[in-house]
Coordinates of C-alpha atoms in Angstrom, one line a residue:
X28 CA 44.4 -7.2 -10.6
X29 CA 45.9 -5.8 -7.4
X30 CA 43.1 -3.3 -7.1
X31 CA 40.6 -6.0 -7.4
X32 CA 42.2 -8.1 -4.7
X33 CA 42.4 -5.0 -2.4
X34 CA 38.7 -4.3 -3.1
X35 CA 37.8 -7.9 -2.1
X36 CA 39.9 -7.6 1.0
X37 CA 38.1 -4.4 2.0
X38 CA 34.8 -6.1 1.4
X39 CA 35.7 -8.9 3.7
X40 CA 36.8 -6.5 6.4
X41 CA 33.5 -4.6 6.2
X42 CA 31.6 -7.8 6.3
X43 CA 33.6 -9.0 9.4
X44 CA 32.9 -5.7 11.1
X45 CA 29.2 -6.0 10.5
X46 CA 29.3 -9.6 11.7
X47 CA 31.0 -8.6 14.9
X48 CA 28.0 -6.5 16.1
X49 CA 25.2 -8.4 14.5
X50 CA 22.6 -9.0 17.3
X51 CA 20.8 -11.8 15.5
X52 CA 22.3 -15.3 15.6
X53 CA 20.4 -16.3 12.4
X54 CA 21.7 -13.5 10.2
X55 CA 25.1 -13.7 11.9
X56 CA 25.4 -17.3 10.9
X57 CA 24.3 -16.5 7.4
X58 CA 26.9 -13.8 7.0
X59 CA 29.7 -15.9 8.6
X60 CA 28.9 -18.7 6.0
X61 CA 29.2 -16.2 3.2
X62 CA 32.6 -14.9 4.5
X63 CA 33.8 -18.5 5.0
X64 CA 32.8 -19.4 1.5
X65 CA 34.5 -16.3 0.0
X66 CA 31.3 -15.5 -1.8
X67 CA 32.4 -12.0 -2.7
X68 CA 29.6 -11.5 -5.3
X69 CA 26.9 -12.0 -2.8
X70 CA 28.8 -10.0 -0.2
X71 CA 29.2 -7.1 -2.7
X72 CA 25.5 -7.1 -3.2
X73 CA 24.7 -6.9 0.5
X74 CA 27.4 -4.3 1.2
X75 CA 26.9 -2.1 -1.9
X76 CA 25.4 0.6 0.3
X77 CA 22.7 0.8 2.8
X78 CA 18.9 0.5 2.6
X79 CA 17.7 4.1 2.0
X80 CA 15.1 5.5 4.4
X81 CA 12.5 7.6 2.6
X82 CA 8.8 8.5 2.7
X83 CA 8.0 4.8 2.4
X84 CA 10.3 4.1 5.4
X85 CA 12.4 1.0 4.8
X86 CA 11.6 -2.1 2.8
X87 CA 13.8 -4.9 1.5
X88 CA 14.7 -8.6 1.6
X89 CA 15.5 -10.1 5.0
X90 CA 19.1 -11.1 5.4
X91 CA 22.5 -10.0 6.7
X92 CA 24.2 -6.8 5.7
X93 CA 23.3 -3.1 5.3
X94 CA 21.4 -3.7 2.1
X95 CA 19.0 -6.1 3.7
X96 CA 16.3 -5.9 6.4
X97 CA 17.7 -7.2 9.6
X98 CA 17.9 -6.3 13.3
X99 CA 21.1 -4.2 12.8
X100 CA 19.4 -2.1 10.2
X101 CA 16.2 -1.8 12.2
X102 CA 18.0 -0.8 15.4
X103 CA 19.8 2.0 13.5
X104 CA 16.6 3.1 12.0
X105 CA 14.9 3.2 15.4
X106 CA 17.8 5.1 16.9
X107 CA 17.6 7.6 14.1
X108 CA 13.9 8.1 14.5
X109 CA 14.3 8.5 18.3
X110 CA 17.0 11.2 17.7
X111 CA 14.7 13.0 15.3
X112 CA 11.8 12.9 17.6
X113 CA 13.9 14.3 20.5
X114 CA 15.3 17.0 18.2
X115 CA 11.7 18.0 17.5
X116 CA 11.0 18.5 21.2
X117 CA 9.3 15.2 21.8
X118 CA 11.6 13.8 24.5
X119 CA 9.5 11.6 26.8
X120 CA 6.8 11.3 24.1
X121 CA 5.0 8.1 23.4
X122 CA 5.8 5.9 20.3
X123 CA 3.4 3.1 19.4
X124 CA 4.8 0.1 17.7
X125 CA 2.8 -2.4 15.7
X126 CA 3.8 -5.4 13.5
X127 CA 2.4 -8.0 11.1
X128 CA 3.1 -11.7 11.0
X129 CA 6.1 -11.7 8.6
X130 CA 9.4 -13.2 9.3
X131 CA 11.3 -11.2 11.9
X132 CA 8.4 -8.7 12.4
X133 CA 8.0 -9.3 16.1
X134 CA 11.8 -9.1 16.6
X135 CA 12.0 -5.8 14.8
X136 CA 9.1 -4.4 16.8
X137 CA 10.6 -5.4 20.1
X138 CA 14.0 -3.9 19.1
X139 CA 12.2 -0.6 18.2
X140 CA 10.4 -0.5 21.6
X141 CA 13.7 -1.1 23.3
X142 CA 15.6 1.6 21.4
X143 CA 12.8 4.1 22.1
X144 CA 12.8 3.3 25.8
X145 CA 16.6 3.5 25.9
X146 CA 16.5 6.9 24.2
X147 CA 14.2 8.4 26.9
X148 CA 11.0 8.1 25.0
X149 CA 8.0 6.0 26.0
X150 CA 7.1 3.0 23.9
X151 CA 3.9 1.0 23.7
X152 CA 3.9 -2.3 21.8
X153 CA 0.6 -3.7 20.3
X154 CA -0.2 -7.1 21.8
X155 CA 0.2 -9.3 18.7
X156 CA 0.3 -9.1 14.9
X157 CA -2.5 -6.8 13.9
X158 CA -3.6 -4.8 10.8
X159 CA -1.6 -1.7 9.9
X160 CA -4.8 0.5 10.3
X161 CA -5.0 -0.5 14.0
X162 CA -1.6 1.0 14.5
X163 CA -2.5 4.1 12.5
X164 CA -5.6 4.5 14.7
X165 CA -3.7 3.9 17.9
X166 CA -1.3 6.8 17.3
X167 CA -4.0 9.5 17.6
X168 CA -6.1 7.5 20.1
X169 CA -3.2 7.3 22.6
X170 CA -1.8 10.7 21.9
X171 CA 1.5 9.4 20.6
X172 CA 4.2 11.5 19.0
X173 CA 4.9 8.8 16.4
X174 CA 4.2 5.3 15.4
X175 CA 6.0 2.5 13.7
X176 CA 4.5 -0.5 11.8
X177 CA 6.8 -3.3 10.9
X178 CA 5.3 -4.7 7.6
X179 CA 6.1 -5.2 4.0
X180 CA 2.4 -5.2 3.1
X181 CA 2.0 -7.2 0.0
X182 CA 5.6 -7.7 -1.0
X183 CA 7.1 -11.2 -1.5
X184 CA 7.6 -13.5 1.5
X185 CA 11.3 -12.8 2.1
X186 CA 10.7 -9.0 2.4
X187 CA 10.0 -6.9 5.4
X188 CA 9.7 -3.2 6.0
X189 CA 9.5 -0.3 8.5
X190 CA 6.7 2.3 8.1
X191 CA 6.9 5.5 10.2
X192 CA 4.0 7.7 11.1
X193 CA 4.1 11.0 13.0
X194 CA 1.8 12.2 15.7
X195 CA -1.0 13.3 13.3
X196 CA -1.5 9.7 12.3
X197 CA -0.2 10.2 8.8
X198 CA 2.9 8.6 7.2
X199 CA 6.0 10.8 7.0
X200 CA 6.7 13.1 4.0
X201 CA 9.6 15.3 3.1
X202 CA 11.5 16.9 4.9
X203 CA 10.9 14.5 7.8
X204 CA 12.2 11.5 5.8
X205 CA 15.5 13.1 5.0
X206 CA 15.9 14.5 8.5
X207 CA 15.3 11.0 10.0
X208 CA 17.7 9.5 7.4
X209 CA 20.4 11.9 8.5
X210 CA 20.0 10.8 12.1
X211 CA 20.1 7.2 11.0
X212 CA 23.4 7.8 9.1
X213 CA 24.8 9.4 12.3
X214 CA 24.5 6.2 14.2
X215 CA 27.9 4.6 14.4
X216 CA 28.2 1.4 16.5
X217 CA 25.2 -0.6 17.6
X218 CA 26.8 -0.9 21.0
X219 CA 26.3 2.8 21.4
X220 CA 22.5 2.4 21.1
X221 CA 21.0 1.7 24.5
X222 CA 18.5 -1.2 24.3
X223 CA 17.1 -2.1 27.7
X224 CA 15.5 -5.5 28.1
X225 CA 12.3 -4.0 29.5
X226 CA 10.6 -0.7 30.3
X227 CA 8.1 -0.4 27.5
X228 CA 4.3 -0.9 27.8
X229 CA 2.8 -4.1 26.4
X230 CA -0.7 -3.0 25.3
X231 CA -3.7 -5.3 25.7
X232 CA -6.8 -5.6 23.6
X233 CA -8.2 -2.2 24.7
X234 CA -6.7 -0.4 21.7
X235 CA -8.2 -3.0 19.3
X236 CA -11.6 -2.7 21.1
X237 CA -11.4 1.1 20.7
X238 CA -10.6 0.7 17.0
X239 CA -13.6 -1.6 16.5
X240 CA -15.8 0.8 18.4
X241 CA -14.6 3.6 16.0
X242 CA -15.8 1.5 13.0
X243 CA -19.4 2.4 14.2
X244 CA -18.8 5.8 12.5
X245 CA -18.4 4.2 9.1
X246 CA -22.0 2.7 8.8
X247 CA -25.4 4.3 8.9
X248 CA -27.4 3.1 11.9
X249 CA -30.2 0.8 10.8
X250 CA -28.8 0.3 7.3
X251 CA -29.2 -3.1 5.6
X252 CA -26.7 -5.7 6.6
X253 CA -27.7 -8.8 4.6
X254 CA -24.8 -9.3 2.2
X255 CA -23.3 -12.7 2.0
X256 CA -19.5 -12.7 1.7
X257 CA -16.5 -14.9 1.1
X258 CA -13.4 -13.5 2.7
X259 CA -9.7 -14.2 2.4
X260 CA -7.0 -12.7 4.6
X261 CA -4.3 -13.7 2.1
X262 CA -2.3 -15.4 4.9
X263 CA -2.1 -12.1 6.7
X264 CA -3.4 -10.6 9.9
X265 CA -6.8 -9.4 8.8
X266 CA -9.1 -12.3 9.6
X267 CA -9.8 -11.8 13.3
X268 CA -10.4 -8.1 13.1
X269 CA -12.6 -8.3 10.0
X270 CA -14.7 -11.1 11.5
X271 CA -15.1 -9.2 14.7
X272 CA -16.1 -6.0 12.8
X273 CA -18.6 -7.9 10.7
X274 CA -20.1 -9.5 13.8
X275 CA -20.2 -6.2 15.7
X276 CA -22.3 -4.7 12.9
X277 CA -24.7 -7.6 12.3
X278 CA -23.5 -8.8 8.9
X279 CA -23.7 -12.5 8.1
X280 CA -20.5 -14.2 9.1
X281 CA -18.2 -14.3 6.1
X282 CA -17.2 -17.7 4.7
X283 CA -13.5 -18.0 5.1
X284 CA -11.0 -19.2 2.5
X285 CA -9.6 -21.7 5.0
X286 CA -6.2 -22.2 3.2
X287 CA -5.5 -18.5 3.5
X288 CA -7.2 -17.6 6.8
X289 CA -4.4 -17.8 9.3
X290 CA -1.1 -15.8 9.3
X291 CA 1.7 -17.5 7.5
X292 CA 4.9 -15.6 6.5
X293 CA 5.6 -18.2 3.8
X294 CA 2.4 -17.3 1.9
X295 CA 2.3 -20.9 0.6
X296 CA -0.7 -20.6 -1.7
X297 CA 0.3 -17.5 -3.7
X298 CA 3.3 -16.4 -5.7
X299 CA 2.8 -12.8 -4.5
X300 CA 0.5 -12.1 -1.5
X301 CA -1.3 -9.3 -3.4
X302 CA -5.0 -9.7 -4.5
X303 CA -4.1 -7.9 -7.7
X304 CA -1.5 -10.5 -8.8
X305 CA -2.5 -13.3 -11.2
X306 CA -3.7 -16.4 -9.3
X307 CA -3.8 -14.8 -5.9
X308 CA -7.6 -14.9 -5.8
X309 CA -8.0 -18.4 -7.3
X310 CA -8.8 -20.1 -4.0
X311 CA -11.3 -17.3 -3.1
X312 CA -13.1 -17.7 -6.4
X313 CA -13.2 -21.5 -5.9
X314 CA -14.8 -21.1 -2.5
X315 CA -17.2 -18.5 -4.0
X316 CA -18.2 -21.0 -6.8
X317 CA -19.0 -23.5 -4.0
X318 CA -21.0 -21.3 -1.7
X319 CA -22.4 -18.7 -4.1
X320 CA -22.0 -15.5 -2.0
X321 CA -23.0 -12.0 -3.1
X322 CA -19.4 -10.7 -3.1
X323 CA -15.9 -11.7 -2.4
X324 CA -13.7 -9.5 -0.2
X325 CA -9.9 -9.9 0.2
X326 CA -7.3 -8.0 2.3
X327 CA -3.6 -7.9 1.6
X328 CA -1.4 -9.4 4.4
X329 CA -1.4 -6.3 6.6
X330 CA -5.1 -5.6 5.9
X331 CA -4.7 -1.9 4.8
X332 CA -5.9 -2.8 1.3
X333 CA -9.3 -4.2 0.3
X334 CA -10.1 -6.1 -2.9
X335 CA -13.7 -6.8 -4.1
X336 CA -14.9 -9.4 -6.6
X337 CA -18.4 -9.8 -8.1
X338 CA -20.2 -12.6 -9.9
X339 CA -20.6 -12.4 -13.7
X340 CA -22.0 -14.8 -16.3
X341 CA -18.4 -15.9 -16.9
X342 CA -17.4 -16.4 -13.3
X343 CA -16.0 -14.1 -10.7
X344 CA -14.4 -10.8 -11.6
X345 CA -12.1 -8.7 -9.5
X346 CA -13.2 -5.1 -9.5
X347 CA -10.4 -2.7 -10.3
X348 CA -9.4 -0.4 -7.5
X349 CA -10.7 2.5 -9.5
X350 CA -14.1 0.8 -9.7
X351 CA -14.3 0.2 -6.0
X352 CA -13.1 3.8 -5.4
X353 CA -16.0 5.2 -7.5
X354 CA -18.5 2.8 -5.9
X355 CA -17.6 3.9 -2.3
X356 CA -17.6 7.6 -3.4
X357 CA -21.1 7.2 -4.9
X358 CA -22.3 5.5 -1.7
X359 CA -20.8 8.2 0.6
X360 CA -22.5 10.9 -1.6
X361 CA -25.8 9.0 -1.2
X362 CA -25.3 8.9 2.5
X363 CA -24.9 12.7 2.5
X364 CA -21.1 12.9 3.1
X365 CA -19.6 16.4 2.8
X366 CA -16.0 17.6 2.7
X367 CA -13.2 16.9 0.3
X368 CA -13.0 13.7 -1.8
X369 CA -9.3 13.1 -2.8
X370 CA -7.3 10.7 -4.8
X371 CA -3.8 10.3 -6.1
X372 CA -2.9 11.4 -9.7
X373 CA -2.6 7.7 -10.8
X374 CA -6.3 7.1 -10.0
X375 CA -9.3 7.5 -12.2
X376 CA -10.6 10.9 -13.0
X377 CA -14.1 9.6 -12.4
X378 CA -13.9 10.6 -8.8
X379 CA -13.6 14.2 -9.8
X380 CA -16.7 13.9 -11.9
X381 CA -18.7 12.3 -9.1
X382 CA -17.5 15.0 -6.7
X383 CA -18.4 17.8 -9.1
X384 CA -21.9 16.4 -9.7
X385 CA -22.4 16.1 -5.9
X386 CA -21.1 19.5 -5.1
X387 CA -18.4 18.3 -2.8
X388 CA -14.7 19.3 -2.8
X389 CA -12.2 17.4 -4.8
X390 CA -8.4 17.3 -4.7
X391 CA -5.6 15.4 -6.5
X392 CA -2.4 14.5 -4.8
X393 CA 0.9 12.7 -5.4
X394 CA 0.9 8.9 -5.1
X395 CA 0.5 7.5 -1.7
X396 CA -1.7 8.0 1.4
X397 CA 1.0 10.0 3.0
X398 CA -0.3 12.8 0.7
X399 CA -4.0 11.9 0.5
X400 CA -4.3 11.9 4.3
X401 CA -3.0 15.4 4.5
X402 CA -5.7 16.9 2.3
X403 CA -7.4 19.6 4.4
X404 CA -11.1 18.8 5.1
X405 CA -10.6 15.2 3.8
X406 CA -13.8 13.1 3.9
X407 CA -12.8 10.3 1.6
X408 CA -9.7 9.3 -0.2
X409 CA -8.7 6.4 -2.4
X410 CA -5.9 5.1 -4.6
X411 CA -6.2 2.7 -7.5
X412 CA -4.0 0.1 -5.7
X413 CA -6.9 -1.1 -3.6
X414 CA -6.4 1.6 -0.9
X415 CA -9.4 3.4 0.6
X416 CA -9.7 5.9 3.5
X417 CA -13.3 6.0 4.4
X418 CA -13.0 7.4 8.0
X419 CA -10.2 9.9 8.0
X420 CA -11.1 11.1 11.5
X421 CA -10.4 7.6 12.8
X422 CA -7.6 6.4 10.5
X423 CA -5.6 8.8 8.4
X424 CA -4.4 6.1 6.1
X425 CA -5.8 3.4 3.9
X426 CA -7.8 0.9 5.9
X427 CA -8.9 -2.5 4.5
X428 CA -11.2 -3.3 7.4
X429 CA -13.4 -0.2 7.3
X430 CA -13.4 -0.3 3.5
X431 CA -14.7 -3.9 3.7
X432 CA -17.5 -2.8 6.0
X433 CA -18.5 0.1 3.7
X434 CA -18.5 -2.2 0.7
X435 CA -20.6 -4.7 2.6
X436 CA -23.1 -2.0 3.5
X437 CA -23.3 -0.8 -0.1
X438 CA -23.8 -4.3 -1.4
X439 CA -26.5 -4.8 1.3
X440 CA -28.4 -1.6 0.3
X441 CA -28.3 -2.5 -3.3
X442 CA -29.3 -6.1 -2.6
X443 CA -32.5 -4.9 -0.9
X444 CA -33.3 -3.0 -4.1
X445 CA -32.7 -6.1 -6.2
X446 CA -29.5 -4.5 -7.6
X447 CA -25.7 -5.2 -7.5
X448 CA -22.4 -3.4 -7.4
X449 CA -22.2 -3.9 -11.2
X450 CA -25.6 -2.2 -11.7
X451 CA -24.2 0.9 -9.8
X452 CA -21.1 0.9 -12.0
X453 CA -23.4 0.9 -15.0
X454 CA -25.2 3.9 -13.5
X455 CA -21.9 5.8 -13.0
X456 CA -20.9 5.1 -16.6
X457 CA -24.2 6.3 -17.9
X458 CA -23.9 9.5 -15.9
X459 CA -20.2 10.3 -16.4
X460 CA -18.9 8.2 -19.3
X461 CA -17.2 4.9 -19.1
X462 CA -13.8 5.5 -17.4
X463 CA -11.8 2.4 -18.4
X464 CA -8.5 2.0 -16.6
X465 CA -5.6 -0.4 -16.8
X466 CA -2.0 -0.7 -15.8
X467 CA 1.3 -1.6 -17.6
X468 CA 3.5 -2.9 -14.8
X469 CA 7.1 -4.2 -15.4
X470 CA 8.9 -6.0 -12.6
X471 CA 12.7 -5.9 -13.0
X472 CA 15.7 -7.4 -11.3
X473 CA 17.9 -4.6 -12.6
X474 CA 16.7 -1.1 -11.5
X475 CA 18.7 0.5 -14.4
X476 CA 16.0 -0.8 -16.7
X477 CA 13.5 1.5 -15.0
X478 CA 15.9 4.5 -15.2
X479 CA 16.6 3.8 -18.9
X480 CA 12.9 3.5 -19.7
X481 CA 12.1 6.8 -18.0
X482 CA 15.1 8.5 -19.7
X483 CA 13.9 7.2 -23.1
X484 CA 10.5 8.8 -22.6
X485 CA 12.0 12.1 -21.5
X486 CA 14.5 12.2 -24.4
X487 CA 11.8 11.4 -27.0
X488 CA 8.3 11.9 -25.7
X489 CA 5.6 10.1 -27.7
X490 CA 3.5 12.4 -30.0
X491 CA 0.6 9.9 -30.2
X492 CA -0.5 6.7 -28.5
X493 CA -3.1 4.3 -29.9
X494 CA -3.8 6.9 -32.6
X495 CA -4.6 9.6 -30.0
X496 CA -2.6 12.8 -30.1
X497 CA -0.5 13.7 -27.1
X498 CA -1.9 17.1 -26.4
X499 CA -0.1 17.6 -23.1
X500 CA 3.2 16.2 -21.8
X501 CA 4.3 16.9 -18.2
X502 CA 7.5 16.0 -16.5
X503 CA 6.3 15.7 -13.0
X504 CA 9.9 15.8 -11.6
X505 CA 9.7 19.6 -12.2
X506 CA 6.5 19.8 -10.2
X507 CA 3.2 21.5 -11.2
X508 CA 1.1 24.4 -9.9
X509 CA -0.6 22.0 -7.5
X510 CA 1.9 19.2 -7.1
X511 CA 5.4 19.0 -5.6
X512 CA 8.1 17.3 -7.7
X513 CA 8.0 13.6 -8.2
X514 CA 9.7 11.1 -10.6
X515 CA 6.9 10.7 -13.1
X516 CA 5.6 11.6 -16.5
X517 CA 2.0 12.5 -17.4
X518 CA 0.4 12.6 -20.9
X519 CA -3.1 13.7 -21.8
X520 CA -4.4 12.3 -25.1
X521 CA -7.2 13.5 -27.3
X522 CA -8.9 12.3 -30.5
X523 CA -11.7 9.9 -30.9
X524 CA -11.5 9.5 -27.1
X525 CA -9.9 11.4 -24.2
X526 CA -7.2 9.4 -22.4
X527 CA -4.4 9.9 -19.8
X528 CA -1.1 8.1 -19.2
X529 CA 1.2 8.3 -16.1
X530 CA 4.5 6.5 -16.0
X531 CA 6.5 6.3 -12.7
X532 CA 8.8 4.0 -10.8
X533 CA 7.1 2.2 -7.9
X534 CA 8.0 3.6 -4.5
X535 CA 7.9 0.2 -2.8
X536 CA 8.8 -2.5 -5.3
X537 CA 11.3 -2.9 -8.2
X538 CA 8.6 -2.1 -10.8
X539 CA 8.0 0.4 -13.5
X540 CA 4.3 1.3 -13.4
X541 CA 2.2 3.0 -16.0
X542 CA -1.4 4.0 -15.3
X543 CA -3.8 4.3 -18.2
X544 CA -7.2 5.7 -18.5
X545 CA -9.6 6.2 -21.5
X546 CA -13.0 7.8 -21.3
X547 CA -15.6 6.4 -23.7
X548 CA -18.9 8.4 -23.9
X549 CA -22.1 6.3 -23.3
X550 CA -25.4 7.6 -24.8
X551 CA -27.7 4.7 -24.1
X552 CA -27.6 1.8 -21.7
X553 CA -27.4 -0.6 -24.6
X554 CA -24.1 1.0 -25.5
X555 CA -22.4 -0.1 -22.3
X556 CA -21.1 -3.5 -23.5
X557 CA -19.6 -2.1 -26.7
X558 CA -18.1 0.9 -24.8
X559 CA -16.3 -1.5 -22.5
X560 CA -15.0 -3.5 -25.4
X561 CA -13.8 -0.3 -27.1
X562 CA -12.3 1.0 -24.0
X563 CA -10.2 -2.1 -23.5
X564 CA -9.1 -2.1 -27.1
X565 CA -7.8 1.5 -26.8
X566 CA -6.1 0.6 -23.5
X567 CA -4.4 -2.4 -25.1
X568 CA -3.2 -0.3 -28.0
X569 CA -1.8 2.4 -25.6
X570 CA 0.1 -0.4 -23.8
X571 CA 1.6 -1.6 -27.0
X572 CA 2.7 1.9 -28.2
X573 CA 3.9 2.9 -24.7
X574 CA 6.1 -0.3 -24.4
X575 CA 7.7 0.5 -27.7
X576 CA 8.4 4.1 -26.6
X577 CA 10.1 3.0 -23.4
X578 CA 12.0 0.2 -25.1
X579 CA 10.7 -2.6 -22.9

């Protein structure tokens, strides 16, 4: 009992120490109220450790304390990044800072610019909330040594995050992440971090104009531009840039989903601001039913992802990220693209077949564009989570704006032939087999559930799933000949069909994610419908068996 009382006293002392240097009146008031109320359970959660800086940077719920996203945490992160950059010989180098329209994003961006300036680096702040790919472009365009984007992408409304890029325009990977984390940990008092009130550069629209000019490289001069589009920004920052890009290239003006067109950090019309989440596209589909466009395009809130939907006899259907990835690859091949086509291990193997048939290079990487963007000779990269890099010389990251332009060009080209995106998917299935993909995703409030599920699979790997034999089981934490270690498991299945399963914890959300693929041969065009039904049946059976194997 005495030990418990001492622990609570120590907790209050740590909370009071944090409160004493909290630079944000809002989070300071929040923390003071928790201390006053003696809410030790909530305080224990907020002071259980610190948000860990990794290859995804920082991401978490906004609030007071070291386990939340707040100005104190961001100032320490910026100071650690500045110390790392100086240790790498970049003293005096330029750091570009961008931000989205989430709660506190502008504050976190200004704090970052101030810290960089105080550390002897030069800082340039983008003029307003803009898509993440604009920041990724600006790093190389301006010759910066690093860039920071304040965003939580498609996370829930109360989250925010801190994404770091180095001077090559790519997101950080190991060992830079651990080296930056060590510098962050070395920051003691916020008062020791110089934060001048001015001295950084406030950029104007010239960077955005340069980004828009760069989008010229994505499209073929004189290509058809007739596609009619409904567009939703999902309450994020994509609308103005997408509309400007479509106008620049002569596409018909997209019809906006008005309720989701303007930035709103509350994301009032969606449970999760992610086009993949159930219900997120309902308003877009309602608008499409009203105006009958050729396609629907959606960005996530920071506009680095692009979702596409097509009309069917039963209403509008969201294409899977793997389907869009294959469509864009086929379009680029048709346009004569050369170089390496790359994807992450969780994406469909169809890209490899398209690349092989076209005689272009192909490479598989770990999950995330921090790896895809580093592929030597990259011409095109994609990931199943709606991320597409269609112009790696311009943006070495996923870019929902240029992806939207390329989708619009493809749909326009097909439209002039009296064909659709669905027709091209049918062609690919006929040529390479139907590659049916799905995902088993489990969101948790207790991260131990994920660890337990992964442990269960490692302790007793499945010998079959959906009646298909497991012919290969890889623990990716040990690495492979071509991949560095990562927390994941990969199974290849064989039998009536070939299939693949990958299970891994999400790097950005409290989710366990399992990526499933089954390949169904297609001999005749008339077999396509039955192949799709059979593919989904096998995927559903794999989900059921895999859930049982993980104990969830």
